[in-house]
Coordinates of C-alpha atoms in Angstrom, one line a residue:
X7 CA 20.1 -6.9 3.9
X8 CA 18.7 -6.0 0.7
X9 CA 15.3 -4.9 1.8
X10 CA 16.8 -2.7 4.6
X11 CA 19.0 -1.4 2.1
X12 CA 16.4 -0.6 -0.6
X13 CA 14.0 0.8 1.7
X14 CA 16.3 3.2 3.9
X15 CA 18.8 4.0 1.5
X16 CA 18.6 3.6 -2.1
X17 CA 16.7 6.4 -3.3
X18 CA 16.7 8.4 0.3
X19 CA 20.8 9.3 -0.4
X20 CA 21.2 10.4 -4.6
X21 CA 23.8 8.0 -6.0
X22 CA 24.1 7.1 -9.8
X23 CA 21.0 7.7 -11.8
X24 CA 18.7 8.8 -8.9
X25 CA 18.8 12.2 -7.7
X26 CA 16.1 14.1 -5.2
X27 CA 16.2 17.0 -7.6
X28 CA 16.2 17.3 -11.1
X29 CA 15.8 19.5 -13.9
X30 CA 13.6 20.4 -16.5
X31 CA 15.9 19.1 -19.0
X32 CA 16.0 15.7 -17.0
X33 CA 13.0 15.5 -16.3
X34 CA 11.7 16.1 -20.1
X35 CA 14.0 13.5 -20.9
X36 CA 12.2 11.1 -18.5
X37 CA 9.0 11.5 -19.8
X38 CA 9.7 11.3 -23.6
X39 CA 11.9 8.4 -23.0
X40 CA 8.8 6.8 -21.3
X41 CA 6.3 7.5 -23.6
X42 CA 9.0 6.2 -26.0
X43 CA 9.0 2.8 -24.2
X44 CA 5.1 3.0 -23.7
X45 CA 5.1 2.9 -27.4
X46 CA 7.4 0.0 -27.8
X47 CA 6.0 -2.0 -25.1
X48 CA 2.4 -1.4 -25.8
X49 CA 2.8 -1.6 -30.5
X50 CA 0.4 -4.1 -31.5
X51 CA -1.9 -4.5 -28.4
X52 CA -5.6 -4.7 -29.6
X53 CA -6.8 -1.3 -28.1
X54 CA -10.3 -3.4 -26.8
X55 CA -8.4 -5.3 -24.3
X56 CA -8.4 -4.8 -20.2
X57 CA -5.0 -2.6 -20.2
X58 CA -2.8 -3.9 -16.9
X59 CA 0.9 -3.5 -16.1
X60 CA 2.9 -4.1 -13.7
X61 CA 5.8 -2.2 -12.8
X62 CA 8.7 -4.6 -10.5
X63 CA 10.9 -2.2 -9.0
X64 CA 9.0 1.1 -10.0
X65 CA 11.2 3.1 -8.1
X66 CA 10.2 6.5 -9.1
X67 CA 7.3 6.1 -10.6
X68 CA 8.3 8.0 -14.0
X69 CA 7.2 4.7 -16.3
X70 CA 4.8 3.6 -14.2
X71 CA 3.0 7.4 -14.5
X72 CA 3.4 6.8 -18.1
X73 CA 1.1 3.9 -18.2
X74 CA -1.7 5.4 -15.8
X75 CA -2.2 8.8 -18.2
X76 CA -2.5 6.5 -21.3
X77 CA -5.2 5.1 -19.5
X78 CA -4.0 1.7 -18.1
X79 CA -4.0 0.2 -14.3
X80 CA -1.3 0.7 -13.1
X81 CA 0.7 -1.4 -10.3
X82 CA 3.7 -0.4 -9.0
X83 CA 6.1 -2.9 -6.5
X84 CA 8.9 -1.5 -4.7
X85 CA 10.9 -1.9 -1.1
X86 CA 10.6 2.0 -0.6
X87 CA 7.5 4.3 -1.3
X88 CA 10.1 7.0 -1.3
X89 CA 11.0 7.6 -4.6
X90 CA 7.0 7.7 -6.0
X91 CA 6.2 10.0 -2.6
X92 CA 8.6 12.4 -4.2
X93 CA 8.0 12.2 -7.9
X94 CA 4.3 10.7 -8.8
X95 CA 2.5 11.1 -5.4
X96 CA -0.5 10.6 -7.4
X97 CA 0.0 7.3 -7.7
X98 CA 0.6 6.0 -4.2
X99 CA -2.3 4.2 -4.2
X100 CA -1.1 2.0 -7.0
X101 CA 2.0 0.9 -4.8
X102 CA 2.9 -2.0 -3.0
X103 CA 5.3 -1.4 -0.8
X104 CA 7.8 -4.4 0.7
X105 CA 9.8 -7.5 -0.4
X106 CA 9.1 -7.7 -4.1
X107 CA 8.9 -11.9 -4.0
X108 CA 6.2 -11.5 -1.4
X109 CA 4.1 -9.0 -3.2
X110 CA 4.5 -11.5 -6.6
X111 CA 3.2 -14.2 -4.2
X112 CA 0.9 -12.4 -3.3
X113 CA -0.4 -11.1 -7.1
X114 CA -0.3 -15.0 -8.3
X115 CA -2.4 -16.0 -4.9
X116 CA -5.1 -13.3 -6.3
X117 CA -4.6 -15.3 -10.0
X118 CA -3.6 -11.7 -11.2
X119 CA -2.4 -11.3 -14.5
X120 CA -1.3 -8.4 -16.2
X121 CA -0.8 -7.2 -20.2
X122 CA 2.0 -5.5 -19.9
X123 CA 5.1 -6.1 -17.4
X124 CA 8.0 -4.2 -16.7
X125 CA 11.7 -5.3 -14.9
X126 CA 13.7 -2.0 -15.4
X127 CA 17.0 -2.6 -13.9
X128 CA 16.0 -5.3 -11.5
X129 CA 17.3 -8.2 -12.4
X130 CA 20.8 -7.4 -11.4
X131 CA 19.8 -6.7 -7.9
X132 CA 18.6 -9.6 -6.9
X133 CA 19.9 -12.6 -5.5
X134 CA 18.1 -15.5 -8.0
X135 CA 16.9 -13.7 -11.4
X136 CA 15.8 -16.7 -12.5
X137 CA 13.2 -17.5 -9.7
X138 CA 12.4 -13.9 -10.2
X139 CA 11.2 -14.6 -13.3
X140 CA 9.6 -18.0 -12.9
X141 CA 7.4 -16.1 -10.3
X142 CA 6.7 -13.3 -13.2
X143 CA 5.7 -15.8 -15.8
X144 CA 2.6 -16.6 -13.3
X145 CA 1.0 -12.9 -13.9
X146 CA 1.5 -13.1 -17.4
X147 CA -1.0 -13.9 -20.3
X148 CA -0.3 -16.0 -23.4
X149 CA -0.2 -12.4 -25.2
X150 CA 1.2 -10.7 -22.4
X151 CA 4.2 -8.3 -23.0
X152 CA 7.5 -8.3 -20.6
X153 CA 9.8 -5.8 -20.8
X154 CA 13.3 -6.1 -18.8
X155 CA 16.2 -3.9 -19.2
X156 CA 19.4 -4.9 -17.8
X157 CA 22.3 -1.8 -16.9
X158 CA 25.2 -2.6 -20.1
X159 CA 28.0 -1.4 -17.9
X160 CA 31.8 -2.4 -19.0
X161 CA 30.6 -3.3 -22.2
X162 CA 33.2 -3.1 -24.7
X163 CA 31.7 0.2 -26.4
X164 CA 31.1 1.8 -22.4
X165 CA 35.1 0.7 -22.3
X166 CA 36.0 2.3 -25.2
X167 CA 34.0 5.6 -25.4
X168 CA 35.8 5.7 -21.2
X169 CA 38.9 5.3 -22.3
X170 CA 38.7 7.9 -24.3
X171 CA 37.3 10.3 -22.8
X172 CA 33.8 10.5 -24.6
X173 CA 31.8 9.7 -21.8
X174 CA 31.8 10.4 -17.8
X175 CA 31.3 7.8 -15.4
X176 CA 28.3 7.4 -13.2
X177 CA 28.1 5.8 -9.8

């Protein structure tokens, strides 16, 4: 149900953060927010080494473009190819489309590894994070760098600022 889900409806049918048009202002905002965590994730790394990331869940590509113009490979795993066929059509060729636990079996099979690795609002949509993550670990490098953001919705400061009518309410 999930893959049928993620790659017939997610992004094909706007909801929360997605949309199939944005703005200038949005999408400015994308871009220095992702060269913002290309900075964070990448501070430190010795500029000599091979420069791979992985991007699980890529979605729309924004992050994973981010990486390819500074120079890195780029992989991007996803259910749909619809949201990088609208936004970073440049980098089809650096998706794999389909179940994303078959394409990490896949990666380890091939002994891939990767420097930097990225779960951007993932984890909470799958069934077993914790497998997920095992699987992960197997593409990853003593010095490798994984980056996973989790949504911090109902927090007590997302309740607050609601209930009080400094902030508007996305789904």
């Amino acid at each position: 149900e999930l893959a049928d889900y993620y790659s017939s409806d997610y992004y094909q049918n706007p909801h929360g953060t997605y949309s199939s048009i944005y703005t200038i202002e949005e999408l400015q905002h994308k871009s220095i927010r992702n060269e913002f965590l290309f900075r964070v994730f990448t501070v430190g790394m010795d500029e000599n080494r091979t420069k791979t990331f992985l991007d699980v869940g890529c979605g729309e590509g924004f992050l994973l473009s981010t990486f390819h113009k500074n120079g890195w490979e780029t992989l991007g795993l996803d259910f749909s190819s619809f949201g990088i066929a609208k936004f970073n059509s440049h980098l089809s060729g650096n998706l794999v489309v389909g179940d994303i636990y078959d394409s990490l079996e896949k990666l380890i099979a091939q002994d891939r590894k990767f420097d930097c690795i990225n779960l951007g609002n993932v984890l909470e949509h799958v069934l077993d994070p914790i497998s997920l993550l095992v699987e992960i670990k197997k593409l990853m490098n003593p010095s490798s760098v994984l980056a996973i953001t989790v949504p911090n919705d109902f927090s007590k400061l997302q309740t607050y600022l609601y209930e009080n009518n400094s902030t508007r309410k996305q789904y």
